[in-house]
Short mmCIF file of C-alpha atoms and ligand atoms in Angstrom, two decimals:
data_model
loop_
_atom_site.label_atom_id
_atom_site.label_comp_id
_atom_site.label_asym_id
_atom_site.label_seq_id
_atom_site.Cartn_x
_atom_site.Cartn_y
_atom_site.Cartn_z
CA THR A 31 -161.98 176.82 78.65
CA ALA A 32 -161.52 174.73 75.25
CA THR A 33 -159.82 171.63 74.50
CA ARG A 34 -156.85 171.78 72.73
CA PRO A 35 -156.38 169.58 69.61
CA THR A 36 -154.73 165.88 71.00
CA GLN A 37 -151.37 167.09 68.75
CA HIS A 38 -151.02 170.17 71.08
CA TRP A 39 -150.67 168.17 74.34
CA LEU A 40 -148.91 165.37 72.97
CA GLU A 41 -146.29 168.42 71.46
CA THR A 42 -146.12 170.80 74.39
CA GLU A 43 -145.74 167.41 76.51
CA GLN A 44 -142.75 166.60 74.04
CA ARG A 45 -140.90 170.00 74.37
CA TYR A 46 -140.82 170.56 77.93
CA ASP A 47 -139.88 166.86 79.12
CA SER A 48 -136.38 165.80 80.54
CA GLY A 49 -136.51 163.46 78.16
CA VAL A 50 -136.08 159.79 80.40
CA PHE A 51 -139.52 158.92 79.58
CA ASN A 52 -140.26 157.31 76.16
CA LYS A 53 -143.54 158.62 75.57
CA HIS A 54 -146.30 156.40 73.77
CA ASP A 55 -148.98 158.96 70.91
CA ARG A 56 -152.38 159.96 72.95
CA VAL A 57 -153.09 161.65 75.73
CA ILE A 58 -154.56 160.33 78.58
CA VAL A 59 -156.62 162.60 80.20
CA ARG A 60 -159.93 160.83 83.03
CA GLY A 61 -159.52 157.55 84.36
CA GLU A 62 -163.62 156.09 86.24
CA ASN A 63 -162.38 152.57 87.91
CA ALA A 64 -160.51 150.15 85.64
CA LEU A 65 -160.79 152.26 82.39
CA VAL A 66 -159.27 155.33 81.41
CA TRP A 67 -159.73 157.47 78.17
CA ASP A 68 -157.67 160.11 75.76
CA SER A 69 -157.94 162.77 74.33
CA GLU A 70 -159.73 161.41 71.30
CA GLY A 71 -162.22 160.03 73.01
CA ARG A 72 -161.03 156.37 72.95
CA GLU A 73 -161.20 153.72 76.49
CA TYR A 74 -158.92 151.73 77.31
CA ILE A 75 -158.50 148.96 79.81
CA ASP A 76 -156.04 150.23 83.00
CA CYS A 77 -153.68 147.48 83.91
CA THR A 78 -150.72 149.96 84.32
CA THR A 79 -153.23 152.06 86.70
CA GLY A 80 -149.34 154.04 87.15
CA SER A 81 -147.82 151.43 87.63
CA GLY A 82 -149.74 149.50 90.24
CA VAL A 83 -151.00 152.86 92.46
CA ALA A 84 -154.66 152.98 91.01
CA SER A 85 -155.88 149.37 93.17
CA VAL A 86 -158.44 150.84 94.43
CA GLY A 87 -160.14 152.17 90.59
CA HIS A 88 -159.41 155.68 89.02
CA CYS A 89 -160.83 158.26 91.23
CA ASN A 90 -162.35 156.03 93.03
CA PRO A 91 -165.67 158.89 94.51
CA GLU A 92 -164.68 157.71 98.23
CA VAL A 93 -161.13 159.35 97.30
CA VAL A 94 -162.12 161.93 96.00
CA ARG A 95 -163.85 163.04 98.00
CA ALA A 96 -161.78 163.16 100.99
CA ILE A 97 -159.92 165.48 98.96
CA GLN A 98 -161.95 167.44 97.78
CA GLN A 99 -163.01 168.08 101.73
CA GLN A 100 -159.53 168.05 102.35
CA ALA A 101 -158.09 170.55 99.64
CA ALA A 102 -160.38 172.67 101.52
CA THR A 103 -159.24 173.31 105.26
CA LEU A 104 -156.06 172.11 105.21
CA LEU A 105 -153.42 171.22 102.70
CA THR A 106 -150.13 170.98 104.71
CA VAL A 107 -148.12 171.07 108.08
CA SER A 108 -145.06 170.73 109.09
CA GLN A 109 -144.84 167.28 110.55
CA LEU A 110 -143.81 169.06 113.69
CA LEU A 111 -146.67 170.22 114.38
CA PRO A 112 -149.22 166.69 114.59
CA ASN A 113 -152.48 166.87 112.72
CA ASP A 114 -155.67 165.31 112.79
CA ARG A 115 -155.55 163.38 109.93
CA ARG A 116 -152.37 161.74 109.80
CA ALA A 117 -153.10 160.67 112.87
CA GLU A 118 -156.20 158.60 111.53
CA PHE A 119 -153.93 157.93 108.99
CA LEU A 120 -151.13 156.14 111.12
CA GLU A 121 -154.40 154.72 113.40
CA VAL A 122 -155.65 152.44 109.94
CA LEU A 123 -152.52 152.00 107.57
CA THR A 124 -150.51 150.10 111.83
CA GLY A 125 -154.69 148.58 112.50
CA LEU A 126 -153.68 146.08 109.45
CA LEU A 127 -149.98 145.65 110.01
CA PRO A 128 -148.15 142.91 112.15
CA ALA A 129 -148.13 144.54 115.91
CA ALA A 130 -144.46 145.02 116.44
CA LEU A 131 -145.24 147.34 112.72
CA HIS A 132 -146.61 150.48 114.57
CA ARG A 133 -143.55 153.25 114.05
CA VAL A 134 -143.93 155.14 111.23
CA PHE A 135 -141.66 157.71 108.53
CA LEU A 136 -144.15 159.05 106.49
CA CYS A 137 -143.04 160.75 103.25
CA ASN A 138 -144.47 160.61 99.51
CA SER A 139 -143.06 158.09 96.97
CA GLY A 140 -141.65 154.18 97.12
CA THR A 141 -137.82 155.92 96.23
CA GLU A 142 -137.92 158.41 98.81
CA ALA A 143 -139.17 154.86 101.03
CA MET A 144 -136.16 152.69 101.02
CA GLU A 145 -133.94 156.29 101.43
CA ALA A 146 -135.26 155.95 105.02
CA ALA A 147 -135.58 152.54 105.19
CA LYS A 148 -131.68 152.11 104.54
CA LYS A 149 -130.96 155.34 107.42
CA PHE A 150 -132.94 153.98 109.87
CA ALA A 151 -130.90 150.41 109.37
CA VAL A 152 -127.55 152.08 109.43
CA THR A 153 -129.25 153.49 112.58
CA ALA A 154 -130.43 150.82 114.33
CA THR A 155 -127.29 148.68 113.94
CA GLY A 156 -123.98 150.45 113.58
CA ARG A 157 -123.80 148.80 109.82
CA SER A 158 -122.75 150.11 106.31
CA ARG A 159 -123.61 146.55 103.98
CA PHE A 160 -126.71 145.96 102.53
CA ILE A 161 -128.03 142.72 100.94
CA SER A 162 -130.20 142.79 98.09
CA MET A 163 -131.44 140.69 95.60
CA LYS A 164 -130.51 140.43 91.29
CA ARG A 165 -133.56 141.76 89.91
CA GLY A 166 -134.77 143.08 92.94
CA PHE A 167 -136.32 147.60 92.28
CA SER A 168 -136.01 149.17 94.75
CA GLY A 169 -136.05 153.16 93.05
CA ARG A 170 -133.71 155.35 91.21
CA SER A 171 -132.48 157.97 93.43
CA LEU A 172 -128.79 157.65 94.23
CA GLY A 173 -129.21 155.68 97.58
CA ALA A 174 -132.21 153.35 96.60
CA LEU A 175 -130.71 152.41 93.63
CA ALA A 176 -127.76 150.94 94.57
CA PHE A 177 -130.22 148.55 96.22
CA THR A 178 -130.98 148.30 92.13
CA TRP A 179 -130.26 145.40 90.31
CA GLU A 180 -131.01 146.48 86.06
CA PRO A 181 -127.17 147.38 85.19
CA LYS A 182 -128.82 149.72 82.94
CA TYR A 183 -130.02 151.52 85.55
CA ARG A 184 -127.46 151.48 87.75
CA GLU A 185 -124.11 151.08 85.96
CA PRO A 186 -124.65 154.94 84.88
CA PHE A 187 -124.29 155.91 88.53
CA GLN A 188 -121.59 153.21 89.70
CA ASN A 189 -119.03 156.24 90.67
CA VAL A 190 -121.56 157.75 92.28
CA ILE A 191 -123.28 155.44 94.64
CA ASP A 192 -121.20 153.70 97.56
CA GLY A 193 -121.66 150.41 95.74
CA LYS A 194 -118.68 148.68 97.14
CA ASN A 195 -122.28 148.43 100.21
CA VAL A 196 -123.75 146.84 98.88
CA GLU A 197 -124.00 142.76 97.71
CA PHE A 198 -126.96 141.95 95.30
CA VAL A 199 -128.31 137.85 95.79
CA THR A 200 -130.01 135.26 93.81
CA TYR A 201 -132.90 136.30 94.21
CA GLY A 202 -134.65 132.01 96.17
CA ASP A 203 -130.41 131.33 96.79
CA VAL A 204 -130.45 130.35 99.68
CA ALA A 205 -126.96 129.03 99.99
CA ALA A 206 -125.57 132.43 98.05
CA LEU A 207 -128.57 134.15 100.71
CA GLU A 208 -125.56 132.50 103.48
CA ALA A 209 -122.66 132.62 101.98
CA ALA A 210 -123.90 136.26 101.53
CA MET A 211 -125.02 136.92 105.63
CA ASP A 212 -122.06 138.46 107.53
CA ASP A 213 -122.62 140.13 111.05
CA SER A 214 -121.16 143.46 109.07
CA ILE A 215 -124.77 142.95 107.35
CA ALA A 216 -127.08 146.05 108.05
CA ALA A 217 -129.75 144.66 106.46
CA ILE A 218 -131.08 142.06 103.57
CA ILE A 219 -133.35 144.55 101.27
CA MET A 220 -136.08 142.19 99.26
CA GLU A 221 -139.65 141.97 97.16
CA PRO A 222 -142.14 139.28 97.99
CA VAL A 223 -142.75 138.96 94.93
CA GLN A 224 -140.08 141.50 92.15
CA GLY A 225 -142.22 143.60 90.40
CA GLU A 226 -140.06 145.80 87.36
CA GLY A 227 -137.83 142.32 87.82
CA GLY A 228 -140.27 140.23 85.64
CA VAL A 229 -143.52 139.41 88.15
CA ARG A 230 -141.12 136.55 89.96
CA PRO A 231 -142.74 135.92 93.19
CA ALA A 232 -140.55 134.96 95.83
CA ASP A 233 -140.55 131.01 97.78
CA ALA A 234 -141.29 130.69 101.16
CA ALA A 235 -138.37 129.26 101.74
CA PHE A 236 -136.23 131.67 100.86
CA VAL A 237 -138.61 134.91 102.78
CA ARG A 238 -137.71 132.57 106.22
CA ALA A 239 -134.61 131.91 104.71
CA ALA A 240 -133.79 135.75 104.92
CA ARG A 241 -136.16 136.31 108.43
CA GLU A 242 -134.03 133.12 109.96
CA LEU A 243 -130.60 134.82 108.95
CA SER A 244 -130.96 137.87 109.40
CA GLN A 245 -132.02 137.31 113.06
CA ARG A 246 -128.82 135.15 113.62
CA HIS A 247 -126.52 137.57 112.22
CA GLY A 248 -127.90 140.84 114.18
CA ALA A 249 -129.52 142.17 110.81
CA LEU A 250 -132.69 143.99 109.71
CA LEU A 251 -134.90 142.20 107.27
CA ILE A 252 -136.49 145.20 104.96
CA LEU A 253 -139.39 143.88 103.21
CA ASP A 254 -140.17 146.19 99.90
CA GLU A 255 -143.59 146.22 99.45
CA ILE A 256 -144.15 148.92 97.95
CA GLN A 257 -145.46 147.41 94.51
CA THR A 258 -146.96 144.01 96.78
CA GLY A 259 -148.79 145.98 99.46
CA PHE A 260 -152.41 146.83 99.74
CA GLY A 261 -153.53 143.58 98.38
CA ARG A 262 -152.37 143.70 94.78
CA THR A 263 -151.01 139.66 95.76
CA GLY A 264 -154.47 138.42 96.76
CA LYS A 265 -153.49 139.59 101.28
CA MET A 266 -153.22 143.15 101.86
CA PHE A 267 -149.66 142.84 102.49
CA GLY A 268 -147.02 141.13 100.34
CA MET A 269 -145.83 139.43 103.93
CA GLU A 270 -148.46 136.76 104.62
CA HIS A 271 -148.70 134.54 101.84
CA PHE A 272 -144.91 132.95 103.65
CA GLY A 273 -145.41 133.91 107.77
CA VAL A 274 -142.72 136.33 108.33
CA VAL A 275 -142.79 139.80 110.32
CA PRO A 276 -139.69 141.64 109.69
CA ASP A 277 -138.20 144.50 111.11
CA GLY A 278 -139.03 147.32 108.48
CA ILE A 279 -141.36 147.56 104.92
CA THR A 280 -141.38 150.37 102.87
CA LEU A 281 -144.93 150.62 101.02
CA ALA A 282 -145.74 153.55 98.79
CA LYS A 283 -147.81 153.61 95.55
CA ALA A 284 -151.74 151.99 96.23
CA MET A 285 -151.50 153.42 99.71
CA ALA A 286 -153.27 157.06 99.43
CA GLY A 287 -155.45 156.10 95.88
CA GLY A 288 -153.79 158.20 93.69
CA VAL A 289 -151.66 160.53 96.12
CA PRO A 290 -148.41 160.08 96.33
CA VAL A 291 -147.21 158.81 99.20
CA GLY A 292 -144.26 156.87 100.81
CA ALA A 293 -144.10 155.58 104.44
CA PHE A 294 -141.78 152.72 105.80
CA VAL A 295 -142.76 151.23 108.30
CA THR A 296 -141.08 149.53 111.77
CA THR A 297 -140.64 148.54 115.36
CA PRO A 298 -140.62 150.07 118.12
CA GLU A 299 -136.91 148.39 118.22
CA VAL A 300 -135.70 150.19 115.28
CA ALA A 301 -137.60 153.34 115.70
CA ASP A 302 -135.08 154.16 118.88
CA LYS A 303 -131.84 154.12 117.80
CA MET A 304 -132.59 157.09 115.06
CA PRO A 305 -131.76 160.14 116.60
CA ALA A 306 -134.06 162.96 116.83
CA GLY A 307 -133.81 164.92 113.67
CA GLY A 308 -131.83 162.52 112.33
CA HIS A 309 -133.87 162.32 108.94
CA GLY A 310 -136.59 164.46 107.77
CA GLY A 311 -138.93 166.22 105.12
CA THR A 312 -141.11 168.89 103.55
CA PHE A 313 -144.50 166.66 103.14
CA GLY A 314 -143.98 163.35 104.35
CA GLY A 315 -147.73 162.76 106.73
CA ASN A 316 -149.07 166.20 104.74
CA PRO A 317 -153.04 165.77 105.27
CA LEU A 318 -153.68 166.08 101.15
CA ALA A 319 -151.58 162.31 100.93
CA MET A 320 -153.28 161.64 104.96
CA ALA A 321 -156.79 161.81 103.93
CA ALA A 322 -156.73 160.28 100.66
CA GLY A 323 -155.11 157.39 102.13
CA VAL A 324 -157.81 156.94 105.52
CA ALA A 325 -160.12 156.79 102.62
CA ALA A 326 -157.95 154.28 100.65
CA MET A 327 -157.80 151.74 103.18
CA ARG A 328 -161.38 151.61 104.65
CA PHE A 329 -162.43 150.73 100.61
CA MET A 330 -159.48 148.32 100.74
CA GLN A 331 -160.65 146.27 104.05
CA ARG A 332 -165.05 146.97 103.37
CA GLU A 333 -164.85 146.31 99.77
CA LYS A 334 -162.25 143.44 100.35
CA LEU A 335 -159.92 143.52 98.36
CA ALA A 336 -157.62 141.65 99.03
CA GLU A 337 -159.73 138.84 98.38
CA GLN A 338 -161.04 140.22 95.63
CA ALA A 339 -157.71 139.87 94.35
CA ALA A 340 -157.61 137.12 95.14
CA GLU A 341 -160.22 135.36 93.00
CA LYS A 342 -160.13 138.13 90.08
CA GLY A 343 -156.54 137.25 89.73
CA GLU A 344 -156.24 132.96 90.43
CA TYR A 345 -159.14 133.55 87.59
CA PHE A 346 -157.20 136.21 85.06
CA MET A 347 -154.18 133.74 85.39
CA ARG A 348 -156.60 130.43 84.49
CA ARG A 349 -157.53 132.61 81.05
CA LEU A 350 -154.33 133.95 79.81
CA ARG A 351 -153.15 129.68 80.62
CA GLU A 352 -155.42 129.23 78.05
CA ILE A 353 -154.50 131.36 76.09
CA ALA A 354 -153.21 128.51 72.84
CA SER A 355 -150.13 130.40 71.48
CA PRO A 356 -145.95 128.93 70.74
CA LYS A 357 -144.95 131.97 72.07
CA ILE A 358 -146.05 132.33 76.02
CA ARG A 359 -143.37 130.97 77.83
CA GLU A 360 -144.78 131.30 80.94
CA VAL A 361 -147.73 132.71 83.06
CA ARG A 362 -146.84 133.55 86.46
CA GLY A 363 -148.31 136.34 89.84
CA LEU A 364 -150.09 136.44 93.44
CA GLY A 365 -153.25 137.60 92.51
CA LEU A 366 -153.05 140.90 90.33
CA MET A 367 -149.54 141.00 90.56
CA ILE A 368 -149.22 139.34 87.00
CA GLY A 369 -146.67 138.61 84.58
CA VAL A 370 -146.86 137.05 81.11
CA GLU A 371 -142.86 136.36 79.97
CA LEU A 372 -142.93 135.65 76.00
CA LYS A 373 -140.92 133.77 74.52
CA GLU A 374 -139.97 137.18 72.10
CA LYS A 375 -139.50 140.76 72.65
CA SER A 376 -143.34 142.35 75.10
CA ALA A 377 -143.04 145.67 73.67
CA PRO A 378 -144.26 145.08 69.47
CA TYR A 379 -146.87 143.66 71.76
CA ILE A 380 -148.30 145.63 74.35
CA LYS A 381 -148.30 148.28 71.73
CA ALA A 382 -150.63 146.84 69.36
CA LEU A 383 -152.63 146.03 73.02
CA GLU A 384 -152.18 149.48 73.49
CA GLU A 385 -152.93 150.18 69.37
CA HIS A 386 -156.06 148.28 68.60
CA GLU A 387 -157.28 146.80 71.80
CA GLY A 388 -157.99 149.89 74.10
CA VAL A 389 -155.93 147.61 76.97
CA LEU A 390 -152.80 149.83 78.92
CA ALA A 391 -150.28 147.62 80.12
CA LEU A 392 -146.31 147.36 81.39
CA GLN A 393 -143.72 145.90 80.40
CA ALA A 394 -141.31 144.12 82.85
CA THR A 395 -138.11 143.29 81.45
CA PRO A 396 -137.21 142.37 78.18
CA LEU A 397 -139.94 139.26 77.70
CA VAL A 398 -143.18 140.32 80.27
CA VAL A 399 -146.03 141.72 79.76
CA ARG A 400 -147.26 142.73 83.10
CA PHE A 401 -150.66 143.09 84.03
CA LEU A 402 -151.39 145.31 86.99
CA PRO A 403 -155.19 146.30 86.87
CA PRO A 404 -157.34 148.02 89.06
CA LEU A 405 -158.56 145.57 92.36
CA THR A 406 -161.57 146.67 91.29
CA ILE A 407 -161.72 145.46 87.88
CA SER A 408 -164.82 142.78 86.45
CA HIS A 409 -165.12 139.69 85.28
CA ALA A 410 -166.11 141.16 81.83
CA GLN A 411 -163.28 142.99 81.92
CA ILE A 412 -160.53 140.26 82.82
CA ASP A 413 -162.49 138.37 79.28
CA ARG A 414 -161.79 141.16 77.49
CA VAL A 415 -158.03 141.77 78.31
CA VAL A 416 -157.63 138.70 77.98
CA GLU A 417 -159.10 138.32 74.18
CA ALA A 418 -157.36 140.94 72.93
CA PHE A 419 -154.54 139.14 73.99
CA ALA A 420 -154.79 136.42 73.39
CA ARG A 421 -155.71 137.86 68.89
CA VAL A 422 -152.30 140.80 69.57
CA LEU A 423 -150.66 137.52 69.93
CA ARG A 424 -151.72 136.11 66.68
C1 PPE B 595 -140.90 147.24 94.32
C2 PPE B 595 -140.83 149.13 94.44
N1 PPE B 595 -139.91 149.80 95.10
C3 PPE B 595 -139.32 150.86 94.79
C4 PPE B 595 -140.07 151.59 93.99
C5 PPE B 595 -139.86 153.03 93.53
O1 PPE B 595 -140.70 153.88 94.07
P1 PPE B 595 -140.82 155.20 93.70
O2 PPE B 595 -140.69 156.23 94.00
O3 PPE B 595 -143.18 155.48 93.74
O4 PPE B 595 -140.79 155.24 92.07
C6 PPE B 595 -140.64 150.81 92.55
C7 PPE B 595 -141.07 151.91 91.12
N2 PPE B 595 -141.70 150.82 90.50
C8 PPE B 595 -142.26 151.28 89.52
C9 PPE B 595 -141.52 151.96 88.83
C10 PPE B 595 -140.82 151.64 88.05
C11 PPE B 595 -139.50 152.81 87.46
O5 PPE B 595 -138.82 153.88 88.18
O6 PPE B 595 -139.23 152.57 86.20
C12 PPE B 595 -142.13 150.09 88.17
O7 PPE B 595 -142.79 148.78 88.64
O8 PPE B 595 -142.99 150.10 86.58
C13 PPE B 595 -141.01 149.39 92.47
O9 PPE B 595 -141.54 148.68 92.54
#
């Protein structure tokens, strides 16, 4: 079909969209590795990657090939019926994790993984209260939203969230965590690095205190690795920076190279407390996502993407810190999960990067520019992003 004018795509999406997204004024139509192109043929270095999904690069050839083959073989089958691709996925995924974490509930998004984690924590402990983190983000559904801090996301729905059962603690404040903990808590929920909350790495003492306190009180420690997982922080999983093995982790985003997927991974002790049929879902573990996931995870391992992210992240942050701009308050992050906190609103600079510099970046709270590039980004592309950022800050 002849390509339709950009205006047609913009107007059509605007006309029929629910209105929840503040739509930009360009139509992204193609991606390859660290680059995407819009319908006018403009090229961008993509440091949004669909909010941390395209870690193995857009249209990774091995993921594409796996999708093509599986699409022509079997797209969907109930999880009541075992499938070869799903078995392979579970073997590859659990091979990347600590031995204790080898029981997996499969789903299609981070939110669904958080919802599952919540239910498994309730059945494993018989308790219904949780501790979550101020500035934490766990998703938008009413179940996951209860763990999400941002009042503008949560307050409009407060009367339909069972809000009395979540206590928010200041991320990093061991004393506050200790004071909040008691034997009524089912689980402590936290991200190894807060993403949406402004790219804030946890400190090891806090994560270790959470591990110790949860054990002391018979509660679970659940780490939300939806954004930090799969090499993003310079280790395969964020928890590895802290030498802590939680009772469960939630995964999604980059796990299947761009195909929607989610998982809650836990121990047999927790999994065996969930009654058969106690949770479920239609698309979880579908062969297409499983095939894509196997290809993506094998690529990450073979290309040592976690190590690449560690080295490139150091380089990226060092170059950002060399920008002598009075507008920068702090450059922070772990691996290629990077945030630059400005002394003023970040949105205009993100817009300028997009409009004038051919760079796509994310926001994470009003003052922070968040860079989540593919882990396959080149040093030359990192240089171009840094130089572009220095220009828009002038
Ligand atoms: C840590 C974390 N936990 C859970 C979720 C929910 O996953 P999902 O249901 O697949 O979206 C996200 C998405 N965070 C991205 C989206 C935020 C938003 O909805 O707005 C992000 O950080 O941009 C996370 O970053």
